[in-house]
Short mmCIF file of C-alpha atoms and ligand atoms in Angstrom, two decimals:
data_model
loop_
_atom_site.label_atom_id
_atom_site.label_comp_id
_atom_site.label_asym_id
_atom_site.label_seq_id
_atom_site.Cartn_x
_atom_site.Cartn_y
_atom_site.Cartn_z
CA UNK E 1 0.00 0.00 0.00
CA UNK E 2 1.33 3.43 -0.86
CA UNK E 3 0.45 6.25 1.56
CA UNK E 4 1.25 9.65 0.13
CA UNK E 5 -0.12 12.17 2.65
CA UNK E 6 2.60 14.70 3.34
CA UNK E 7 3.13 17.32 6.03
CA UNK E 8 5.55 20.20 6.45
CA UNK E 9 7.30 20.08 9.83
CA UNK E 10 9.68 22.86 10.85
CA UNK E 11 12.07 23.06 13.77
CA UNK E 12 12.02 26.71 14.87
CA UNK E 13 15.15 28.70 15.82
CA UNK E 14 14.88 27.78 19.52
CA UNK E 15 14.74 24.07 18.64
CA UNK E 16 17.88 24.44 16.53
CA UNK E 17 19.72 26.53 19.16
CA UNK E 18 18.79 24.04 21.89
CA UNK E 19 20.20 21.12 19.83
CA UNK E 20 16.85 19.35 19.62
CA UNK E 21 17.05 18.69 15.86
CA UNK E 22 18.14 15.05 16.18
CA UNK E 23 15.54 14.24 18.84
CA UNK E 24 12.69 15.73 16.79
CA UNK E 25 13.76 13.96 13.60
CA UNK E 26 14.07 10.69 15.56
CA UNK E 27 10.44 10.90 16.69
CA UNK E 28 9.16 11.06 13.11
CA UNK E 29 11.57 8.34 11.95
CA UNK E 30 10.70 6.04 14.84
CA UNK E 31 6.96 6.50 14.34
CA UNK E 32 7.33 5.24 10.79
CA UNK E 33 7.17 8.40 8.69
CA UNK E 34 9.26 8.68 5.56
CA UNK E 35 11.63 11.65 5.18
CA UNK E 36 10.99 13.32 1.83
CA UNK E 37 12.94 16.60 2.20
CA UNK E 38 15.16 18.36 4.73
CA UNK E 39 17.03 21.68 4.87
CA UNK E 40 18.61 24.12 7.33
CA UNK E 41 17.73 27.64 6.27
CA UNK E 42 17.93 31.20 7.58
CA UNK E 43 14.53 32.50 6.49
CA UNK E 44 13.92 36.15 5.64
CA UNK E 45 11.13 38.10 7.31
CA UNK E 46 9.46 38.38 3.92
CA UNK E 47 9.43 34.59 3.49
CA UNK E 48 8.13 34.06 7.05
CA UNK E 49 5.36 36.59 6.47
CA UNK E 50 4.23 34.44 3.53
CA UNK E 51 4.36 31.29 5.69
CA UNK E 52 2.32 32.94 8.47
CA UNK E 53 0.09 35.09 6.18
CA UNK E 54 -3.07 33.82 7.94
CA UNK E 55 -1.88 35.32 11.23
CA UNK E 56 -1.15 38.82 9.90
CA UNK E 57 -3.05 41.27 12.12
CA UNK E 58 -2.65 39.22 15.33
CA UNK E 59 -0.97 41.13 18.18
CA UNK E 60 1.78 38.50 18.40
CA UNK E 61 2.55 38.56 14.64
CA UNK E 62 5.54 40.98 14.69
CA UNK E 63 7.13 39.09 17.62
CA UNK E 64 6.49 35.77 15.87
CA UNK E 65 8.26 36.93 12.68
CA UNK E 66 11.20 38.33 14.69
CA UNK E 67 11.52 35.04 16.62
CA UNK E 68 11.30 32.93 13.47
CA UNK E 69 13.96 35.07 11.74
CA UNK E 70 16.29 35.07 14.77
CA UNK E 71 18.25 32.03 13.57
CA UNK E 72 18.13 29.12 11.15
CA UNK E 73 15.18 26.74 11.02
CA UNK E 74 15.05 23.13 9.83
CA UNK E 75 12.35 22.52 7.25
CA UNK E 76 11.22 18.96 6.60
CA UNK E 77 8.62 17.05 4.65
CA UNK E 78 7.38 13.79 6.17
CA UNK E 79 5.11 11.32 4.39
CA UNK E 80 2.87 8.56 5.69
CA UNK E 81 -0.49 7.54 7.15
CA UNK E 82 -2.41 10.54 8.50
CA UNK E 83 0.82 12.59 8.42
CA UNK E 84 -0.86 15.99 8.90
CA UNK E 85 -3.14 15.20 11.86
CA UNK E 86 -0.81 12.74 13.57
CA UNK E 87 2.13 15.10 13.00
CA UNK E 88 0.24 17.80 14.95
CA UNK E 89 -0.53 15.31 17.75
CA UNK E 90 3.16 14.42 17.90
CA UNK E 91 4.05 18.14 18.20
CA UNK E 92 1.46 18.77 20.94
CA UNK E 93 -0.80 21.76 21.59
CA UNK E 94 0.31 25.22 20.41
CA UNK E 95 0.70 26.30 24.03
CA UNK E 96 3.26 23.88 25.50
CA UNK E 97 1.65 24.14 28.94
CA UNK E 98 -1.43 22.49 27.41
CA UNK E 99 0.60 19.86 25.51
CA UNK E 100 0.47 16.24 26.60
CA UNK E 101 3.60 14.81 28.16
CA UNK E 102 5.02 12.54 25.48
CA UNK E 103 4.47 15.11 22.74
CA UNK E 104 7.45 17.14 21.48
CA UNK E 105 6.24 20.43 23.00
CA UNK E 106 5.00 18.65 26.12
CA UNK E 107 8.45 17.21 26.69
CA UNK E 108 10.79 20.01 25.59
CA UNK E 109 9.31 23.49 26.08
CA UNK E 110 7.13 25.79 28.16
CA UNK E 111 6.23 29.05 26.37
CA UNK E 112 3.84 29.55 23.42
CA UNK E 113 6.26 32.03 21.86
CA UNK E 114 9.13 29.50 22.11
CA UNK E 115 7.36 26.30 21.13
CA UNK E 116 10.25 24.83 19.05
CA UNK E 117 8.31 23.33 16.14
CA UNK E 118 5.64 23.88 13.52
CA UNK E 119 3.38 21.41 11.72
CA UNK E 120 0.90 21.97 8.87
CA UNK E 121 -2.70 22.12 10.07
CA UNK E 122 -4.39 20.71 6.95
CA UNK E 123 -3.50 18.74 3.83
CA UNK E 124 -4.19 21.85 1.73
CA UNK E 125 -1.87 24.03 3.85
CA UNK E 126 0.78 21.29 3.84
CA UNK E 127 0.83 21.42 0.02
CA UNK E 128 1.18 25.21 0.08
CA UNK E 129 3.92 25.13 2.74
CA UNK E 130 5.87 22.42 0.93
CA UNK E 131 5.83 24.53 -2.25
CA UNK E 132 6.87 27.64 -0.29
CA UNK E 133 9.81 25.99 1.50
CA UNK E 134 10.85 23.53 -1.22
CA UNK E 135 10.22 25.32 -4.53
CA UNK E 136 12.97 23.15 -6.06
CA UNK E 137 10.81 20.05 -5.46
CA UNK E 138 11.59 16.87 -3.52
CA UNK E 139 13.54 13.67 -4.15
CA UNK E 140 11.71 10.47 -5.14
CA UNK E 141 12.85 7.20 -3.58
CA UNK E 142 11.47 3.90 -2.37
CA UNK E 143 11.97 3.01 1.28
CA UNK E 144 11.43 -0.22 3.22
CA UNK E 145 8.72 1.57 5.20
CA UNK E 146 6.26 1.03 2.37
CA UNK E 147 6.15 -2.73 2.99
CA UNK E 148 7.06 -2.86 6.71
CA UNK E 149 5.06 -0.01 8.27
CA UNK E 150 1.88 -0.09 6.18
CA UNK E 151 -0.39 -3.09 5.54
P1 RTP W 201 2.52 26.60 14.16
O1 RTP W 201 1.81 27.20 12.96
O2 RTP W 201 3.79 27.32 14.52
O3 RTP W 201 2.64 25.12 14.07
O4 RTP W 201 1.57 26.83 15.40
P2 RTP W 201 0.05 26.49 15.53
O5 RTP W 201 -0.60 26.19 14.21
O6 RTP W 201 -0.05 25.46 16.58
O7 RTP W 201 -0.50 27.88 16.08
P3 RTP W 201 -0.88 29.22 15.33
O8 RTP W 201 -2.13 29.74 15.96
O9 RTP W 201 -0.83 29.05 13.84
O10 RTP W 201 0.30 30.19 15.79
C1 RTP W 201 1.55 30.17 15.15
C2 RTP W 201 2.63 30.38 16.14
O11 RTP W 201 2.52 31.70 16.69
C3 RTP W 201 2.99 31.69 18.02
N1 RTP W 201 1.94 32.17 18.90
N2 RTP W 201 2.17 33.03 19.85
N3 RTP W 201 1.87 34.81 22.00
C4 RTP W 201 0.81 34.15 21.57
O12 RTP W 201 -0.28 34.23 22.08
C5 RTP W 201 1.00 33.25 20.45
N4 RTP W 201 0.05 32.51 19.88
C6 RTP W 201 0.66 31.85 18.88
C7 RTP W 201 3.38 30.27 18.37
O13 RTP W 201 4.79 30.13 18.14
C8 RTP W 201 2.58 29.47 17.37
O14 RTP W 201 3.17 28.21 17.15
#
């Protein structure tokens, strides 16, 4: 069975600075998701404003853009069963204080404005975010996951 749902997961500057990149990648690998794309990038404010266009007008928007541009981020595309919804569950609630222990935010952070990771909130937004962060496209390959993780 081939499962092609994809999500865009991003490790924010605090996650990179706190050396949590390997731990966050490991969670997606261990769960059985397939890595489709990965890059470390210093995003411009202009690019981040496109990514967070839906939030323009919110009081926290300027601070969010400044935080997101304060250092490099790791952008990733993960593919697999229910990747968008389950990816968000794996990240935990937006406010880490409301995140379940066992989720990434629930285990590694405390403040909503320093919540270390981002995950697409719908399949439609995942497609848009993947195009925005990976305009060059993604690599095609077959992995053992296809026969060992899915029925
Ligand atoms: P993300 O897009 O980063 O995955 O977060 P999300 O969908 O869970 O939450 P969203 O409402 O889209 O907010 C985007 C990011 O803005 C910051 N935020 N700060 N100070 C505040 O009240 C506040 N609220 C949101 C967080 O970094 C949140 O992840």
